[in-house]
PDB file of C-alpha atoms in Angstrom:
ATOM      1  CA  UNK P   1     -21.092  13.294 -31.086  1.00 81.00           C
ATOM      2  CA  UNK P   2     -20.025  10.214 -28.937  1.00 90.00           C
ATOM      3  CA  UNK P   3     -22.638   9.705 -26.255  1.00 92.00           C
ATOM      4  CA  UNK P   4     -21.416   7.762 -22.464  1.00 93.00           C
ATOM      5  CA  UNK P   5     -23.087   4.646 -22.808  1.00 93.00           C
ATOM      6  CA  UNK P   6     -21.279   4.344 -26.545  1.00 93.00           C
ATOM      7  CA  UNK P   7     -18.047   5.580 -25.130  1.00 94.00           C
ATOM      8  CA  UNK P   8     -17.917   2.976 -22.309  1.00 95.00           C
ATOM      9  CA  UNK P   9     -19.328   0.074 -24.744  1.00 95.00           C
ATOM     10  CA  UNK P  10     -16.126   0.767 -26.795  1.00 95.00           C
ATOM     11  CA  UNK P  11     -13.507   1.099 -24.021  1.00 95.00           C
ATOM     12  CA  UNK P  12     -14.939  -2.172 -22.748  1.00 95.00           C
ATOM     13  CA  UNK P  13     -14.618  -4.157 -25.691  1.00 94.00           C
ATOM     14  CA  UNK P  14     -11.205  -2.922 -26.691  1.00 95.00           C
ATOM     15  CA  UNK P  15     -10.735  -4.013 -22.652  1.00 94.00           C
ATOM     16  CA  UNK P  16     -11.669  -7.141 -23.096  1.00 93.00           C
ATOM     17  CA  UNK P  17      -8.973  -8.115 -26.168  1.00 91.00           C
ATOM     18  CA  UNK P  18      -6.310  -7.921 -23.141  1.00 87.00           C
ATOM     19  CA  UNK P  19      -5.931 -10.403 -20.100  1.00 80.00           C
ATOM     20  CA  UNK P  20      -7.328  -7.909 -17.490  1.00 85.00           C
ATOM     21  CA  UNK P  21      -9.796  -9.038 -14.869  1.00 87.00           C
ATOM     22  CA  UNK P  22     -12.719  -6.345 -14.488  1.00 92.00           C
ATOM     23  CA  UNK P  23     -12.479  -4.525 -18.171  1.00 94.00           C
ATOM     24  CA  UNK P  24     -16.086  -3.058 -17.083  1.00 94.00           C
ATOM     25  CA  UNK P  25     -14.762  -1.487 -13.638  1.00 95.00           C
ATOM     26  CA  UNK P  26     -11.735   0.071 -15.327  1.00 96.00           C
ATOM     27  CA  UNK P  27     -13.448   1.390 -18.279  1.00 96.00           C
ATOM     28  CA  UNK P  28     -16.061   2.636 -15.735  1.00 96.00           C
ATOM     29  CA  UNK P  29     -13.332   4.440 -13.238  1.00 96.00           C
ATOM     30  CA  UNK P  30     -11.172   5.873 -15.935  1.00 97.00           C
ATOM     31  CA  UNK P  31     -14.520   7.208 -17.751  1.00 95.00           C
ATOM     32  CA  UNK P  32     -15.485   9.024 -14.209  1.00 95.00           C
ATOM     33  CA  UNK P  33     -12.008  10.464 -14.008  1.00 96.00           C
ATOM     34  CA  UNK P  34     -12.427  12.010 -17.576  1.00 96.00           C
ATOM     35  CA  UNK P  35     -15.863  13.577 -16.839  1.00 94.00           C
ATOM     36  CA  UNK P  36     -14.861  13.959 -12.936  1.00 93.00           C
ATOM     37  CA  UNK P  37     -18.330  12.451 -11.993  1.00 91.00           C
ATOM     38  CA  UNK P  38     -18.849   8.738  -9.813  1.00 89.00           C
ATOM     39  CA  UNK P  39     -20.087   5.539 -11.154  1.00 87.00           C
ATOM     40  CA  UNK P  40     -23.701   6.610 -10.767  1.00 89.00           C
ATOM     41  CA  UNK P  41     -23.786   9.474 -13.123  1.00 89.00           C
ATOM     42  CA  UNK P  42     -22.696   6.910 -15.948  1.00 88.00           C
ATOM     43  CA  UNK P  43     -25.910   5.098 -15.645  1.00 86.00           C
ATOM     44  CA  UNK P  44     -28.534   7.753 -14.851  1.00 90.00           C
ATOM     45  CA  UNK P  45     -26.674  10.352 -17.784  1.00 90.00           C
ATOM     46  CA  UNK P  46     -25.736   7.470 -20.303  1.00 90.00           C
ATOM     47  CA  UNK P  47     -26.708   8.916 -23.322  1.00 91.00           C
ATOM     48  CA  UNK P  48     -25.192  12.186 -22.666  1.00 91.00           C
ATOM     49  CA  UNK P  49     -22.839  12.987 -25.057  1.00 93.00           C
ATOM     50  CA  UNK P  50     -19.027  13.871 -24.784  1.00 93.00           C
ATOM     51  CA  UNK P  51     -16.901  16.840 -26.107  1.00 94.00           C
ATOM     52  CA  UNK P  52     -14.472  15.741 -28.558  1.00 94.00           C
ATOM     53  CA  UNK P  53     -12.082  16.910 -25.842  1.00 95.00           C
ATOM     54  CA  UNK P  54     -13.114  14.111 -23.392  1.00 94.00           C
ATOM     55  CA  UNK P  55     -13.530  11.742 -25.517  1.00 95.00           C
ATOM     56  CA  UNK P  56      -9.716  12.293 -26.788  1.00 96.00           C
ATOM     57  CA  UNK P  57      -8.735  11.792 -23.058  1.00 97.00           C
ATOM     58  CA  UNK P  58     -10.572   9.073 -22.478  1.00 96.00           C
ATOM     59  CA  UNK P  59      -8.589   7.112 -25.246  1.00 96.00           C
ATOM     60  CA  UNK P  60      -5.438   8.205 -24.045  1.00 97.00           C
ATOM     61  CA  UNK P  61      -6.123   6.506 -21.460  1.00 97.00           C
ATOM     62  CA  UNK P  62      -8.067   3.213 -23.037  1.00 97.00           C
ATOM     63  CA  UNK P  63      -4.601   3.191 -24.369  1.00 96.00           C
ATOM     64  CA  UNK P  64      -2.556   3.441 -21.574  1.00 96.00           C
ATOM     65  CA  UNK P  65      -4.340   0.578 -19.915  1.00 95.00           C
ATOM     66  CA  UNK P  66      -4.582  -1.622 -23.460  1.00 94.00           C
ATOM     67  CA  UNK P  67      -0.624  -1.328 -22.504  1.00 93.00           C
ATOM     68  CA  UNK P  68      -0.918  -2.724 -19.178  1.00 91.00           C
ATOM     69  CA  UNK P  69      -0.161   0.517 -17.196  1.00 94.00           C
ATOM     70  CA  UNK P  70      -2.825   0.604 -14.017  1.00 94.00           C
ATOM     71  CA  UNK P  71      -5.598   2.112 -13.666  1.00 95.00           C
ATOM     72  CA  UNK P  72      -4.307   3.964 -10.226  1.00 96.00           C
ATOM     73  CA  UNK P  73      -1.398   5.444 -12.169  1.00 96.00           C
ATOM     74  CA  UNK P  74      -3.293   6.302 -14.827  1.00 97.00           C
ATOM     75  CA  UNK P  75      -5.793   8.669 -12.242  1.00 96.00           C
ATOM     76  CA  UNK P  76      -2.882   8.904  -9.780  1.00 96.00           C
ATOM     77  CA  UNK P  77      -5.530   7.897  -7.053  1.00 95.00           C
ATOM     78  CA  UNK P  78      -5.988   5.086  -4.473  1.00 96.00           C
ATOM     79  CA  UNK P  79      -7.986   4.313  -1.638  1.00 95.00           C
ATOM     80  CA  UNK P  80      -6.903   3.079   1.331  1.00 97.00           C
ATOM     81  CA  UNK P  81      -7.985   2.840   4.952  1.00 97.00           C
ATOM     82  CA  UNK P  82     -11.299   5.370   3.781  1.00 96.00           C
ATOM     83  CA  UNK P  83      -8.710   8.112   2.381  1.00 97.00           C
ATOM     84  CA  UNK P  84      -7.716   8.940  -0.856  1.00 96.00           C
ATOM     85  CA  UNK P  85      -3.990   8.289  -1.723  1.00 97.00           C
ATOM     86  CA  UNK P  86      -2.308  10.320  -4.689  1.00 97.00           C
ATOM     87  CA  UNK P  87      -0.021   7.454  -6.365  1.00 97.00           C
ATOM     88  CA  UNK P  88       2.141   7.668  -9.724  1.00 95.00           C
ATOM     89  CA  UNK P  89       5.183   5.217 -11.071  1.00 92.00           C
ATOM     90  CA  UNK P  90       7.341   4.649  -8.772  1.00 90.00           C
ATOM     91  CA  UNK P  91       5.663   4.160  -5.797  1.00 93.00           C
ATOM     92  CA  UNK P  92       3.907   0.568  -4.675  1.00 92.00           C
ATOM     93  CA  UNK P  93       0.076   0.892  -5.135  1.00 94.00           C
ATOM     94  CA  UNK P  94      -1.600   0.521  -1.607  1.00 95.00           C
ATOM     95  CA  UNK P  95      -3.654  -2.839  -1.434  1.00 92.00           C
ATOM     96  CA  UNK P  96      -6.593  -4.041   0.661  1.00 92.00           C
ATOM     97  CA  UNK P  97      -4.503  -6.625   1.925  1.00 92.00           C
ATOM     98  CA  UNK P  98      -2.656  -4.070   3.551  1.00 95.00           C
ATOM     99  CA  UNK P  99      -5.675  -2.525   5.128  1.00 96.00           C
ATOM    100  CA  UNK P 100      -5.366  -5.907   7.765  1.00 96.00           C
ATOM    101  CA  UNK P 101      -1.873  -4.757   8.528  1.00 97.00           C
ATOM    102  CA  UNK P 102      -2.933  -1.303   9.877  1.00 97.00           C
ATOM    103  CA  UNK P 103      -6.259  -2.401  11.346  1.00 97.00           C
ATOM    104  CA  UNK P 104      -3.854  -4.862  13.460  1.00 96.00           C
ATOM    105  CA  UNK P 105      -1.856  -1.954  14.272  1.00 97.00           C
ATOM    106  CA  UNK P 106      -4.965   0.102  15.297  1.00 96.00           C
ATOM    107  CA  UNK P 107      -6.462  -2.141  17.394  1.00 95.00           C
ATOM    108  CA  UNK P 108      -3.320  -2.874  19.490  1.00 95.00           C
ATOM    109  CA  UNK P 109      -3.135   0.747  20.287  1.00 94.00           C
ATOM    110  CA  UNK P 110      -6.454   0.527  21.380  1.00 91.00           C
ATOM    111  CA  UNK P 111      -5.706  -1.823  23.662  1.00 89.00           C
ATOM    112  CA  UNK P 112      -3.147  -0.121  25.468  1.00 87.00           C
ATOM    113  CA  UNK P 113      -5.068   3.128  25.847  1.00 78.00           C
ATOM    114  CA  UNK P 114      -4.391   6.644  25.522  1.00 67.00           C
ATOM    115  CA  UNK P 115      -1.837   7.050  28.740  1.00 58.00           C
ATOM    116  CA  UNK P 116       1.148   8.247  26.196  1.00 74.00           C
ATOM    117  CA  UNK P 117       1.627   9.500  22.783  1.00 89.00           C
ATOM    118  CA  UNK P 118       2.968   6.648  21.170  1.00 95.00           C
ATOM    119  CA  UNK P 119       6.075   6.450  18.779  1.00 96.00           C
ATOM    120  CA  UNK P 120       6.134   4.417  15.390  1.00 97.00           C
ATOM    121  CA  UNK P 121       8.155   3.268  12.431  1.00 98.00           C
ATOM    122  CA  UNK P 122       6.754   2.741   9.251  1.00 98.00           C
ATOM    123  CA  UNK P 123       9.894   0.907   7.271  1.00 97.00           C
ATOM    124  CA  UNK P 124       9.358   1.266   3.505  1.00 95.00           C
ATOM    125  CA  UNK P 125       6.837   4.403   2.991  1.00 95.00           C
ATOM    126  CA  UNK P 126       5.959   3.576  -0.561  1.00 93.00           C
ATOM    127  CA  UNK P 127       2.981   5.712  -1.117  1.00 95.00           C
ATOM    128  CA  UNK P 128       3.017   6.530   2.652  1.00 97.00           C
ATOM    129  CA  UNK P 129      -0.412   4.424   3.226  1.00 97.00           C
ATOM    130  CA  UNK P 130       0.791   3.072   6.287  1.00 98.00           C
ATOM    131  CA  UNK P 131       2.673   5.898   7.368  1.00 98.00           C
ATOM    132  CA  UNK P 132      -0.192   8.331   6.537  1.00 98.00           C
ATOM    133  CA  UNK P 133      -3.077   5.912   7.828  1.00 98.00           C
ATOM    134  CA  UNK P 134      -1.996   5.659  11.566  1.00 97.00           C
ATOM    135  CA  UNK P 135      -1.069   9.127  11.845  1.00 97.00           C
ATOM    136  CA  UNK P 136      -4.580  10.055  11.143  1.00 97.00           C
ATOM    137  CA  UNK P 137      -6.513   7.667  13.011  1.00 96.00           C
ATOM    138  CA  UNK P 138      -3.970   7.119  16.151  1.00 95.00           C
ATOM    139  CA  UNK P 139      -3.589  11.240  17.147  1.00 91.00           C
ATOM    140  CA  UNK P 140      -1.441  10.358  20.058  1.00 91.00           C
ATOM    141  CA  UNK P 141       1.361   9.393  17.562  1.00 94.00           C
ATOM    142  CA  UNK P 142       4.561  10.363  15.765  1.00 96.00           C
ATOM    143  CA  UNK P 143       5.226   8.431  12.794  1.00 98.00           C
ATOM    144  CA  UNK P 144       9.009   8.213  11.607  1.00 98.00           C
ATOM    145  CA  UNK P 145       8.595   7.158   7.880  1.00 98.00           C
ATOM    146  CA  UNK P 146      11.630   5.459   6.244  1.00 97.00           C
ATOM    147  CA  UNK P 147      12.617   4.601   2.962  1.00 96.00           C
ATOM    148  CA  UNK P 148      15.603   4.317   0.273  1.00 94.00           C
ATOM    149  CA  UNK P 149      13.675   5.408  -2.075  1.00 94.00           C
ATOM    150  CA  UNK P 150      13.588   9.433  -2.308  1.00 95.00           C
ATOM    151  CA  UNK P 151      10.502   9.287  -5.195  1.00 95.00           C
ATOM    152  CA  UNK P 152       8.841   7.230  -2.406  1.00 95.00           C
ATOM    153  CA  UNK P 153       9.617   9.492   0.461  1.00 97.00           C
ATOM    154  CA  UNK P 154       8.585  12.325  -2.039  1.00 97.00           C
ATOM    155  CA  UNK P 155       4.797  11.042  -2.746  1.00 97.00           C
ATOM    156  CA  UNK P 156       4.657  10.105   1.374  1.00 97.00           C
ATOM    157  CA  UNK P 157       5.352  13.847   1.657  1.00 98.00           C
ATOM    158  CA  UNK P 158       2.695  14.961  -0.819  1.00 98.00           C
ATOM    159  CA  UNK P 159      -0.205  12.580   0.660  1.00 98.00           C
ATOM    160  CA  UNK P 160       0.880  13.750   4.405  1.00 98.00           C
ATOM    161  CA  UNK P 161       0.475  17.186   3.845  1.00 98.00           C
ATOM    162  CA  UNK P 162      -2.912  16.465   1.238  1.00 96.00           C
ATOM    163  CA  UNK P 163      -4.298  14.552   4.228  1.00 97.00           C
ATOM    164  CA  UNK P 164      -3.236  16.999   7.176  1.00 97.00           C
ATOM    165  CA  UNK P 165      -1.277  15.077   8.967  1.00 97.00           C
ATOM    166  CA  UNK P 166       2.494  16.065   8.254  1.00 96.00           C
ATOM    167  CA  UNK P 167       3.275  17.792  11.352  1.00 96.00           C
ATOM    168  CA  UNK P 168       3.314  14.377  13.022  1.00 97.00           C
ATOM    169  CA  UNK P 169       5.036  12.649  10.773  1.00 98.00           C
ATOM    170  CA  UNK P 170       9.157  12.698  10.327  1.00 98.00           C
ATOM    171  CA  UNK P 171      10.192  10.984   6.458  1.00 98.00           C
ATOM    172  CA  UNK P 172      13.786   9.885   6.865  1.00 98.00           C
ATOM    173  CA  UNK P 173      16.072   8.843   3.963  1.00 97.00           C
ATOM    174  CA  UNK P 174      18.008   5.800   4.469  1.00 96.00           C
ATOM    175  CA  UNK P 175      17.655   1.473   4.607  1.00 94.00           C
ATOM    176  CA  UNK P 176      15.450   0.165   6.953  1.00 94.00           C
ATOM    177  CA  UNK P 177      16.983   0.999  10.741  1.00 97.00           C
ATOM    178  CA  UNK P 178      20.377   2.897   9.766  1.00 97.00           C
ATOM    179  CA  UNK P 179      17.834   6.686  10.110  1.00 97.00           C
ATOM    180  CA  UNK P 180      16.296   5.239  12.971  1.00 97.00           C
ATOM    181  CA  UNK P 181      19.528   4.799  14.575  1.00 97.00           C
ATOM    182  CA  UNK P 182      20.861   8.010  13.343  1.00 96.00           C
ATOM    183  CA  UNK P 183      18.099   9.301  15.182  1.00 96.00           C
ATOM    184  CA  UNK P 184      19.049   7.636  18.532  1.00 97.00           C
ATOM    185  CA  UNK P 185      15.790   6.013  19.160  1.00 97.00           C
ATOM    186  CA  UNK P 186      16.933   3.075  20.247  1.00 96.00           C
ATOM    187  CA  UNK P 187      14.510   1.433  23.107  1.00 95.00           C
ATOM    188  CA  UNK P 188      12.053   4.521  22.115  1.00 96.00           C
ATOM    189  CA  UNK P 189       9.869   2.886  19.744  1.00 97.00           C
ATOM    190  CA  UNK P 190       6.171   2.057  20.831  1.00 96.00           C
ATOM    191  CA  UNK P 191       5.221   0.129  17.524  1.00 97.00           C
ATOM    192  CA  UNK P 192       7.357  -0.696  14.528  1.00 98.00           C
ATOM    193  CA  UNK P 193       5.096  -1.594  11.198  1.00 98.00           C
ATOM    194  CA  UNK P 194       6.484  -2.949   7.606  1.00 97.00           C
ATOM    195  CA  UNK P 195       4.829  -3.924   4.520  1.00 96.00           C
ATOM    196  CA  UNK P 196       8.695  -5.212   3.406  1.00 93.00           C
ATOM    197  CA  UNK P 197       8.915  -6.581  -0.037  1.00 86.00           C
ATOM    198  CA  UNK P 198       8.492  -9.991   0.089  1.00 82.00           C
ATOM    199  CA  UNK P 199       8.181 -11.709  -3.370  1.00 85.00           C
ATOM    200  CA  UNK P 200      10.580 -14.504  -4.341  1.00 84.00           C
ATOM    201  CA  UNK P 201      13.261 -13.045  -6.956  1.00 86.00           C
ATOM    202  CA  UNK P 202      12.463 -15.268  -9.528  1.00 82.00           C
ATOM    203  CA  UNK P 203       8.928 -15.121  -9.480  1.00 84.00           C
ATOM    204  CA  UNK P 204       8.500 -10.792 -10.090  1.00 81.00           C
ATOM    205  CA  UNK P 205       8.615 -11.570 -13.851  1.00 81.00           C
ATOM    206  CA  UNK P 206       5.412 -14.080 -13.827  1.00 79.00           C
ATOM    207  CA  UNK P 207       3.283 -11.888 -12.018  1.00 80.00           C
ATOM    208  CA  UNK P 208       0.522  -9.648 -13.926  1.00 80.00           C
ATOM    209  CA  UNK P 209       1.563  -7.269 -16.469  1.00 77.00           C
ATOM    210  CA  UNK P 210       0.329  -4.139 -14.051  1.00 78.00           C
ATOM    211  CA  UNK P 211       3.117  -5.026 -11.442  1.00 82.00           C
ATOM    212  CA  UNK P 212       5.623  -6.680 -13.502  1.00 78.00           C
ATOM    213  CA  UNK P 213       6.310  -4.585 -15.700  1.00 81.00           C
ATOM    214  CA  UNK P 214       5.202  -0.924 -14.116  1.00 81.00           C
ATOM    215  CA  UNK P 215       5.529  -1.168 -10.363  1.00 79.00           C
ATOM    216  CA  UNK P 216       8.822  -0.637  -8.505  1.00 82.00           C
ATOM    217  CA  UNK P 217      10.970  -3.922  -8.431  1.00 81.00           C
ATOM    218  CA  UNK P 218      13.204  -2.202  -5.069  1.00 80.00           C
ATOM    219  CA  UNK P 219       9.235  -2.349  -3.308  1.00 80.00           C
ATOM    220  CA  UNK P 220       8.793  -6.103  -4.653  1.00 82.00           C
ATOM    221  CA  UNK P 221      11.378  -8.349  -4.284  1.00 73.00           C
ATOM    222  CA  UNK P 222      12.343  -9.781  -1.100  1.00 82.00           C
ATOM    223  CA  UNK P 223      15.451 -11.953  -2.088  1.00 83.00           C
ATOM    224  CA  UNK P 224      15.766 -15.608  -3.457  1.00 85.00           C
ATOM    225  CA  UNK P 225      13.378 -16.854  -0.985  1.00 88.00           C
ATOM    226  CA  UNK P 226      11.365 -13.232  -0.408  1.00 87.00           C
ATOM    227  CA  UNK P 227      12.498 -13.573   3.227  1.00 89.00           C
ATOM    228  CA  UNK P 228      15.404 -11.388   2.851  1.00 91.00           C
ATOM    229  CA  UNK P 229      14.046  -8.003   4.478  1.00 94.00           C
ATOM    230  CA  UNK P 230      11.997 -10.111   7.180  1.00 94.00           C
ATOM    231  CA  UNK P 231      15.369 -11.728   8.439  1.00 94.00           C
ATOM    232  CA  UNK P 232      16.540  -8.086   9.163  1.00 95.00           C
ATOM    233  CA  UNK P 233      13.895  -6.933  10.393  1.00 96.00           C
ATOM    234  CA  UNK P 234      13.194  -9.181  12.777  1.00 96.00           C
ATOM    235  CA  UNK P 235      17.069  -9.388  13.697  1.00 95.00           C
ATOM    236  CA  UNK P 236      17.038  -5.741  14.265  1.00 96.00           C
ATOM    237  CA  UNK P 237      13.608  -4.331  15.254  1.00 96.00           C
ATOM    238  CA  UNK P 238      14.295  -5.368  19.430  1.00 95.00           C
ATOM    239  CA  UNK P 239      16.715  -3.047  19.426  1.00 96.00           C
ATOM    240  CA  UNK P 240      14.404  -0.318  18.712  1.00 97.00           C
ATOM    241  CA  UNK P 241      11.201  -1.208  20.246  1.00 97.00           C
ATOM    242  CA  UNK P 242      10.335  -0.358  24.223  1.00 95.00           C
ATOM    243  CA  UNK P 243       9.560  -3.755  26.339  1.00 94.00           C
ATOM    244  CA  UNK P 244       6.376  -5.030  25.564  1.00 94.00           C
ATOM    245  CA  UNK P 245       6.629  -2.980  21.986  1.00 96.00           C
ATOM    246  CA  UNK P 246       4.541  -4.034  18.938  1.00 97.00           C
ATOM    247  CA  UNK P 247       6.113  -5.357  15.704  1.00 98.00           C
ATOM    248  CA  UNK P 248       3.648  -5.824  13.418  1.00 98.00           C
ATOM    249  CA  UNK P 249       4.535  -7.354   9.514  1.00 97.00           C
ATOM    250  CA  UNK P 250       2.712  -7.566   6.743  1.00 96.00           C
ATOM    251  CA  UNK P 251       3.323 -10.744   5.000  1.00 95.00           C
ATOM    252  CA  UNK P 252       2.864 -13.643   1.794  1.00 91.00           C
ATOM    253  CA  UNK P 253       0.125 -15.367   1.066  1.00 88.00           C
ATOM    254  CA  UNK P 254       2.447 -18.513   2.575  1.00 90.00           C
ATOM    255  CA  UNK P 255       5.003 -16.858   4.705  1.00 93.00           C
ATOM    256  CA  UNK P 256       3.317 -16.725   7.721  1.00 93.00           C
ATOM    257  CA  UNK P 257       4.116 -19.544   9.687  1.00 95.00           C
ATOM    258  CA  UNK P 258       7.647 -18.988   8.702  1.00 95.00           C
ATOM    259  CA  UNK P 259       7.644 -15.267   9.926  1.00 96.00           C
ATOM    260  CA  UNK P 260       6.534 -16.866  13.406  1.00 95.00           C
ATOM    261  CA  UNK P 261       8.990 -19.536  13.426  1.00 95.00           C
ATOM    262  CA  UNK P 262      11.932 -16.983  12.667  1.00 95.00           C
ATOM    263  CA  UNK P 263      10.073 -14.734  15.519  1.00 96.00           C
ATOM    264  CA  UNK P 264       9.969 -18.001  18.119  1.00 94.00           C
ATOM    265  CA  UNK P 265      13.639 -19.197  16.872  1.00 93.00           C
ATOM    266  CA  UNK P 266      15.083 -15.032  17.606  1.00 91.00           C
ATOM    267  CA  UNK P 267      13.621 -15.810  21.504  1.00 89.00           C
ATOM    268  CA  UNK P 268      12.877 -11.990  22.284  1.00 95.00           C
ATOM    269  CA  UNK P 269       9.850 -12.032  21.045  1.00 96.00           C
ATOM    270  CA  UNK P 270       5.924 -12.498  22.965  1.00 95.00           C
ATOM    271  CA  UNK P 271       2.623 -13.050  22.281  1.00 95.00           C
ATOM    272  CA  UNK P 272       3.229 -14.107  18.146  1.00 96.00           C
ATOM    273  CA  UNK P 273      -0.286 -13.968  16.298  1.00 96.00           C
ATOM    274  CA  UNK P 274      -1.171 -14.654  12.706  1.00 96.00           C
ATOM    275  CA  UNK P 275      -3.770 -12.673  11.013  1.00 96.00           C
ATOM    276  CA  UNK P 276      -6.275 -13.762   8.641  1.00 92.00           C
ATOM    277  CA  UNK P 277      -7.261 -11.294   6.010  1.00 90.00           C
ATOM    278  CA  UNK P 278     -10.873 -11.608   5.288  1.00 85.00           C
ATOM    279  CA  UNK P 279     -10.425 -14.393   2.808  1.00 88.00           C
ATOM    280  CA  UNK P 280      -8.836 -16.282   5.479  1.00 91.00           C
ATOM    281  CA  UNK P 281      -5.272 -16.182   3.883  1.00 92.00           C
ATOM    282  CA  UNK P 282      -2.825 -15.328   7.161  1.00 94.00           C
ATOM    283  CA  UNK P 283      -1.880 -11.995   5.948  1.00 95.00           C
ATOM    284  CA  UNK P 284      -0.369 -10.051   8.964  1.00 97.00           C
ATOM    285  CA  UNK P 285       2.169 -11.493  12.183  1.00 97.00           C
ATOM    286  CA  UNK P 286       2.054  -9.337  14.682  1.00 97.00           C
ATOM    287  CA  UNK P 287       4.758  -9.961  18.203  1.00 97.00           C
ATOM    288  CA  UNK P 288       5.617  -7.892  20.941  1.00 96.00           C
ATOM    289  CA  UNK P 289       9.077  -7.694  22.854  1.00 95.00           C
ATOM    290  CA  UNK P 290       9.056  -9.141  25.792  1.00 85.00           C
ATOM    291  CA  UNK P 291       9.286  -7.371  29.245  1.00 66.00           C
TER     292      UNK P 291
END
């Protein structure tokens, strides 16, 4: 018999013949998925030993990541925001970038109090992170999730109703506003939120193995210059947002003056504020329309 300790030694050495970054922390998570135990029990049971059974599961998936697949796909878990996202191929993988993005979102609402149940868009629900993160911490909302993608709208579903929160949440099928103005909410919007994709067309296929090759290009590329989805949105998103309405945009690592110059140059927009993310990288612009 195969104890942990041995197990984990292996994984991580067969890891480390591929250009990942933390070889240790995946063989560690995917080893805790196998035994459904955290981190801790690895170190304070290592020289338990494995059924042949786990151990046969664990190399599936050794394998699966020796072939670049992630390790969130390969669990079908994230976390994001403190909650635990189901995720599987097809749908982006929620980032800690991101969290900045919501956080933004969250404390704006704060702000403004709790005299109305507000009204948001989420446009592109991937995983439904966004979507699924404001319902539950802003309970004075109704979240209208869109996205062209039905697998996407399809795992939103899943994680609303996992996390309790799909009673205040309406998924609708379509590209970016055209539901939203099927829908008639012009003018009824209190925030409108997007993680759009924004990577340059040419440069998906240089990125790391993980999203190159097994996340979904429709949720990564953003046009020849990866500005194509912000010049819509930004176009667009007045027309749905009350006066003094939040638009808040998750964006590049480089794209953020840009975002705010396309904001200032549209001249219906107020109050435009970059974002740093904690490694000071301007991560989120945030406006609001003005009264």
């Amino acid at each position: 018999m195969v104890r942990i300790k041995d197990a984990l030694r292996e994984a991580v050495k067969r890891l480390e013949t591929i250009n990942i970054m933390t070889p240790l922390l995946d063989a560690e998570v995917l080893l805790c998925h196998v035994l459904d135990m955290d981190r801790l029990f690895l170190y304070v049971h290592r020289d338990r030993e494995m059924t042949e059974a786990q151990l046969h599961t664990y190399k599936i998936m050794i394998d699966k990541r020796l072939q670049g697949v992630p390790v969130q796909y390969i669990v079908n878990k994230q976390e994001f925001m403190g909650l635990d996202f189901y995720v599987e191929e097809g749908v982006l993988i929620p980032r800690p970038d991101t969290e900045i993005l919501v956080e933004s979102v969250l404390a704006w609402a704060k702000e403004q109090g709790d005299q109305h149940n507000l009204i948001i868009a989420d446009l592109g629900t991937g995983s439904g992170a966004i979507t699924v993160s404001l319902a539950n911490y802003l309970q004075n909302s109704f979240v209208y999730s869109v996205d062209i993608s039905p697998k996407a709208l399809s795992i939103g579903r899943k994680n609303a109703k996992r996390l309790g929160v799909e009673e205040r949440i309406g998924f609708l099928h379509g590209d970016l506003f055209e539901p939203l103005r099927e829908k008639g909410l012009e003018s009824c919007l209190d925030i409108l939120v997007s993680n759009p994709p924004y990577i340059p067309k040419k440069e998906i296929d240089k990125l790391q193995t993980e999203v190159a090759k097994y996340e979904p290009k429709l949720a990564l590329d953003g046009g020849e210059d990866g500005l194509d989805f912000y010049r819509r949105i930004i176009d667009e998103a007045y027309v749905f947002l009350k006066n003094g309405g939040l638009i808040a945009l998750e964006v590049g690592h480089d794209q953020g003056e840009t975002i705010k110059k396309m904001m200032e140059h549209k001249n219906i927009y107020a109050d435009i504020r970059k974002i740093k993310d904690l490694s000071d990288v301007e991560r989120v612009v945030i406006a609001t329309v003005r009264k």
